[in-house]
Amino acid sequence: MDRERLAKPESYGNDRVFAYLRLESAPDRAQDAAVEAIEKAGQPVVHIAVQEPYAIGEEFFRWEIATAVAGSIIGINAFNQPDVRSQQDRNAETHKRV
């Protein structure tokens, strides 16, 4: 989440992946250290370096395409709210059983 502070690594389960968009023109050393701690704890982290803030728009586009492809693979239209809600409900039921 944008501007959300990372919690301590042990507070995260194994149900997520972290995407770190690092602004190369103005690196945040505290954020770098927090992400490094998350990674050292075994969490998967995708590092994406952007040179300027405007390049973040390119990342939004990339992740929209990735969402559409992933949705297609699992049989949902990621841009159709009823399909997305239906899949969320199925996921919630699966998590309850686990």
PDB file of C-alpha atoms in Angstrom:
ATOM      1  CA  MET A   1       0.000   0.000   0.000  1.00  0.00           C
ATOM      2  CA  ASP A   2       1.294   3.403  -0.879  1.00  0.00           C
ATOM      3  CA  ARG A   3       2.755   5.211   2.133  1.00  0.00           C
ATOM      4  CA  GLU A   4       1.818   2.363   4.457  1.00  0.00           C
ATOM      5  CA  ARG A   5       4.570   1.675   6.933  1.00  0.00           C
ATOM      6  CA  LEU A   6       5.899  -1.840   6.842  1.00  0.00           C
ATOM      7  CA  ALA A   7       5.230  -3.855   9.946  1.00  0.00           C
ATOM      8  CA  LYS A   8       7.821  -6.072  11.586  1.00  0.00           C
ATOM      9  CA  PRO A   9       8.653  -9.013   9.305  1.00  0.00           C
ATOM     10  CA  GLU A  10       7.212 -11.590  11.710  1.00  0.00           C
ATOM     11  CA  SER A  11       3.760  -9.988  11.506  1.00  0.00           C
ATOM     12  CA  TYR A  12       3.285 -11.121   7.893  1.00  0.00           C
ATOM     13  CA  GLY A  13       2.073 -14.552   6.883  1.00  0.00           C
ATOM     14  CA  ASN A  14       3.098 -16.484   3.791  1.00  0.00           C
ATOM     15  CA  ASP A  15       0.122 -15.260   1.769  1.00  0.00           C
ATOM     16  CA  ARG A  16       1.621 -12.235   0.063  1.00  0.00           C
ATOM     17  CA  VAL A  17       4.282 -10.858  -2.200  1.00  0.00           C
ATOM     18  CA  PHE A  18       5.769  -7.395  -1.800  1.00  0.00           C
ATOM     19  CA  ALA A  19       6.382  -5.096  -4.762  1.00  0.00           C
ATOM     20  CA  TYR A  20       8.920  -2.397  -3.925  1.00  0.00           C
ATOM     21  CA  LEU A  21       8.818   0.571  -6.287  1.00  0.00           C
ATOM     22  CA  ARG A  22      12.057   2.370  -5.524  1.00  0.00           C
ATOM     23  CA  LEU A  23      12.488   5.904  -6.787  1.00  0.00           C
ATOM     24  CA  GLU A  24      16.125   5.946  -7.872  1.00  0.00           C
ATOM     25  CA  SER A  25      16.319   9.740  -8.086  1.00  0.00           C
ATOM     26  CA  ALA A  26      15.327  10.105  -4.407  1.00  0.00           C
ATOM     27  CA  PRO A  27      15.997   6.868  -2.536  1.00  0.00           C
ATOM     28  CA  ASP A  28      14.547   6.425   0.947  1.00  0.00           C
ATOM     29  CA  ARG A  29      17.195   4.670   3.045  1.00  0.00           C
ATOM     30  CA  ALA A  30      14.745   3.871   5.859  1.00  0.00           C
ATOM     31  CA  GLN A  31      12.376   2.235   3.387  1.00  0.00           C
ATOM     32  CA  ASP A  32      15.291   0.337   1.822  1.00  0.00           C
ATOM     33  CA  ALA A  33      16.193  -1.054   5.265  1.00  0.00           C
ATOM     34  CA  ALA A  34      12.584  -2.025   6.019  1.00  0.00           C
ATOM     35  CA  VAL A  35      12.237  -3.854   2.707  1.00  0.00           C
ATOM     36  CA  GLU A  36      15.583  -5.580   3.264  1.00  0.00           C
ATOM     37  CA  ALA A  37      14.360  -6.844   6.653  1.00  0.00           C
ATOM     38  CA  ILE A  38      11.171  -8.195   5.051  1.00  0.00           C
ATOM     39  CA  GLU A  39      13.244  -9.956   2.404  1.00  0.00           C
ATOM     40  CA  LYS A  40      15.707 -11.414   4.925  1.00  0.00           C
ATOM     41  CA  ALA A  41      12.729 -12.846   6.825  1.00  0.00           C
ATOM     42  CA  GLY A  42      11.892 -14.900   3.733  1.00  0.00           C
ATOM     43  CA  GLN A  43       9.108 -12.820   2.240  1.00  0.00           C
ATOM     44  CA  PRO A  44       9.106 -12.580  -1.565  1.00  0.00           C
ATOM     45  CA  VAL A  45       9.971  -9.069  -2.730  1.00  0.00           C
ATOM     46  CA  VAL A  46       9.833  -7.817  -6.308  1.00  0.00           C
ATOM     47  CA  HIS A  47      12.220  -4.876  -6.730  1.00  0.00           C
ATOM     48  CA  ILE A  48      11.236  -2.345  -9.379  1.00  0.00           C
ATOM     49  CA  ALA A  49      13.479   0.670  -9.907  1.00  0.00           C
ATOM     50  CA  VAL A  50      11.900   3.770 -11.408  1.00  0.00           C
ATOM     51  CA  GLN A  51      13.955   6.789 -12.387  1.00  0.00           C
ATOM     52  CA  GLU A  52      11.326   9.482 -11.922  1.00  0.00           C
ATOM     53  CA  PRO A  53       7.863   9.739 -10.380  1.00  0.00           C
ATOM     54  CA  TYR A  54       6.178   9.834 -13.794  1.00  0.00           C
ATOM     55  CA  ALA A  55       7.497   6.336 -14.506  1.00  0.00           C
ATOM     56  CA  ILE A  56       5.165   4.983 -11.845  1.00  0.00           C
ATOM     57  CA  GLY A  57       2.350   5.282 -14.417  1.00  0.00           C
ATOM     58  CA  GLU A  58       4.163   2.697 -16.524  1.00  0.00           C
ATOM     59  CA  GLU A  59       4.093   0.357 -13.548  1.00  0.00           C
ATOM     60  CA  PHE A  60       0.341   0.806 -13.120  1.00  0.00           C
ATOM     61  CA  PHE A  61      -0.072  -0.227 -16.744  1.00  0.00           C
ATOM     62  CA  ARG A  62       2.218  -3.247 -16.305  1.00  0.00           C
ATOM     63  CA  TRP A  63       0.305  -4.468 -13.254  1.00  0.00           C
ATOM     64  CA  GLU A  64      -3.065  -3.938 -14.948  1.00  0.00           C
ATOM     65  CA  ILE A  65      -1.927  -6.190 -17.781  1.00  0.00           C
ATOM     66  CA  ALA A  66      -0.571  -8.739 -15.287  1.00  0.00           C
ATOM     67  CA  THR A  67      -3.923  -8.690 -13.467  1.00  0.00           C
ATOM     68  CA  ALA A  68      -5.817  -9.275 -16.701  1.00  0.00           C
ATOM     69  CA  VAL A  69      -3.541 -12.158 -17.701  1.00  0.00           C
ATOM     70  CA  ALA A  70      -3.663 -13.790 -14.273  1.00  0.00           C
ATOM     71  CA  GLY A  71      -7.456 -13.433 -14.199  1.00  0.00           C
ATOM     72  CA  SER A  72      -7.721 -15.004 -17.627  1.00  0.00           C
ATOM     73  CA  ILE A  73      -5.593 -17.960 -16.545  1.00  0.00           C
ATOM     74  CA  ILE A  74      -7.841 -18.670 -13.554  1.00  0.00           C
ATOM     75  CA  GLY A  75     -11.003 -18.090 -15.566  1.00  0.00           C
ATOM     76  CA  ILE A  76     -12.222 -14.672 -14.450  1.00  0.00           C
ATOM     77  CA  ASN A  77     -12.564 -11.324 -16.149  1.00  0.00           C
ATOM     78  CA  ALA A  78     -10.566  -9.065 -13.823  1.00  0.00           C
ATOM     79  CA  PHE A  79     -12.424  -6.020 -15.135  1.00  0.00           C
ATOM     80  CA  ASN A  80     -15.900  -7.434 -14.521  1.00  0.00           C
ATOM     81  CA  GLN A  81     -16.955  -6.764 -10.919  1.00  0.00           C
ATOM     82  CA  PRO A  82     -19.317  -9.778 -10.558  1.00  0.00           C
ATOM     83  CA  ASP A  83     -16.512 -12.145 -11.637  1.00  0.00           C
ATOM     84  CA  VAL A  84     -14.048 -10.511  -9.258  1.00  0.00           C
ATOM     85  CA  ARG A  85     -16.505 -10.605  -6.331  1.00  0.00           C
ATOM     86  CA  SER A  86     -17.349 -14.236  -7.060  1.00  0.00           C
ATOM     87  CA  GLN A  87     -13.668 -15.195  -7.035  1.00  0.00           C
ATOM     88  CA  GLN A  88     -13.088 -13.254  -3.808  1.00  0.00           C
ATOM     89  CA  ASP A  89     -15.947 -15.156  -2.185  1.00  0.00           C
ATOM     90  CA  ARG A  90     -14.507 -18.511  -3.343  1.00  0.00           C
ATOM     91  CA  ASN A  91     -11.083 -17.526  -2.020  1.00  0.00           C
ATOM     92  CA  ALA A  92     -12.587 -16.581   1.358  1.00  0.00           C
ATOM     93  CA  GLU A  93     -14.319 -19.970   1.590  1.00  0.00           C
ATOM     94  CA  THR A  94     -11.054 -21.743   0.752  1.00  0.00           C
ATOM     95  CA  HIS A  95      -9.185 -19.790   3.437  1.00  0.00           C
ATOM     96  CA  LYS A  96     -11.830 -20.698   6.030  1.00  0.00           C
ATOM     97  CA  ARG A  97     -11.202 -24.396   5.357  1.00  0.00           C
ATOM     98  CA  VAL A  98      -7.417 -24.086   5.593  1.00  0.00           C
TER      99      VAL A  98
END
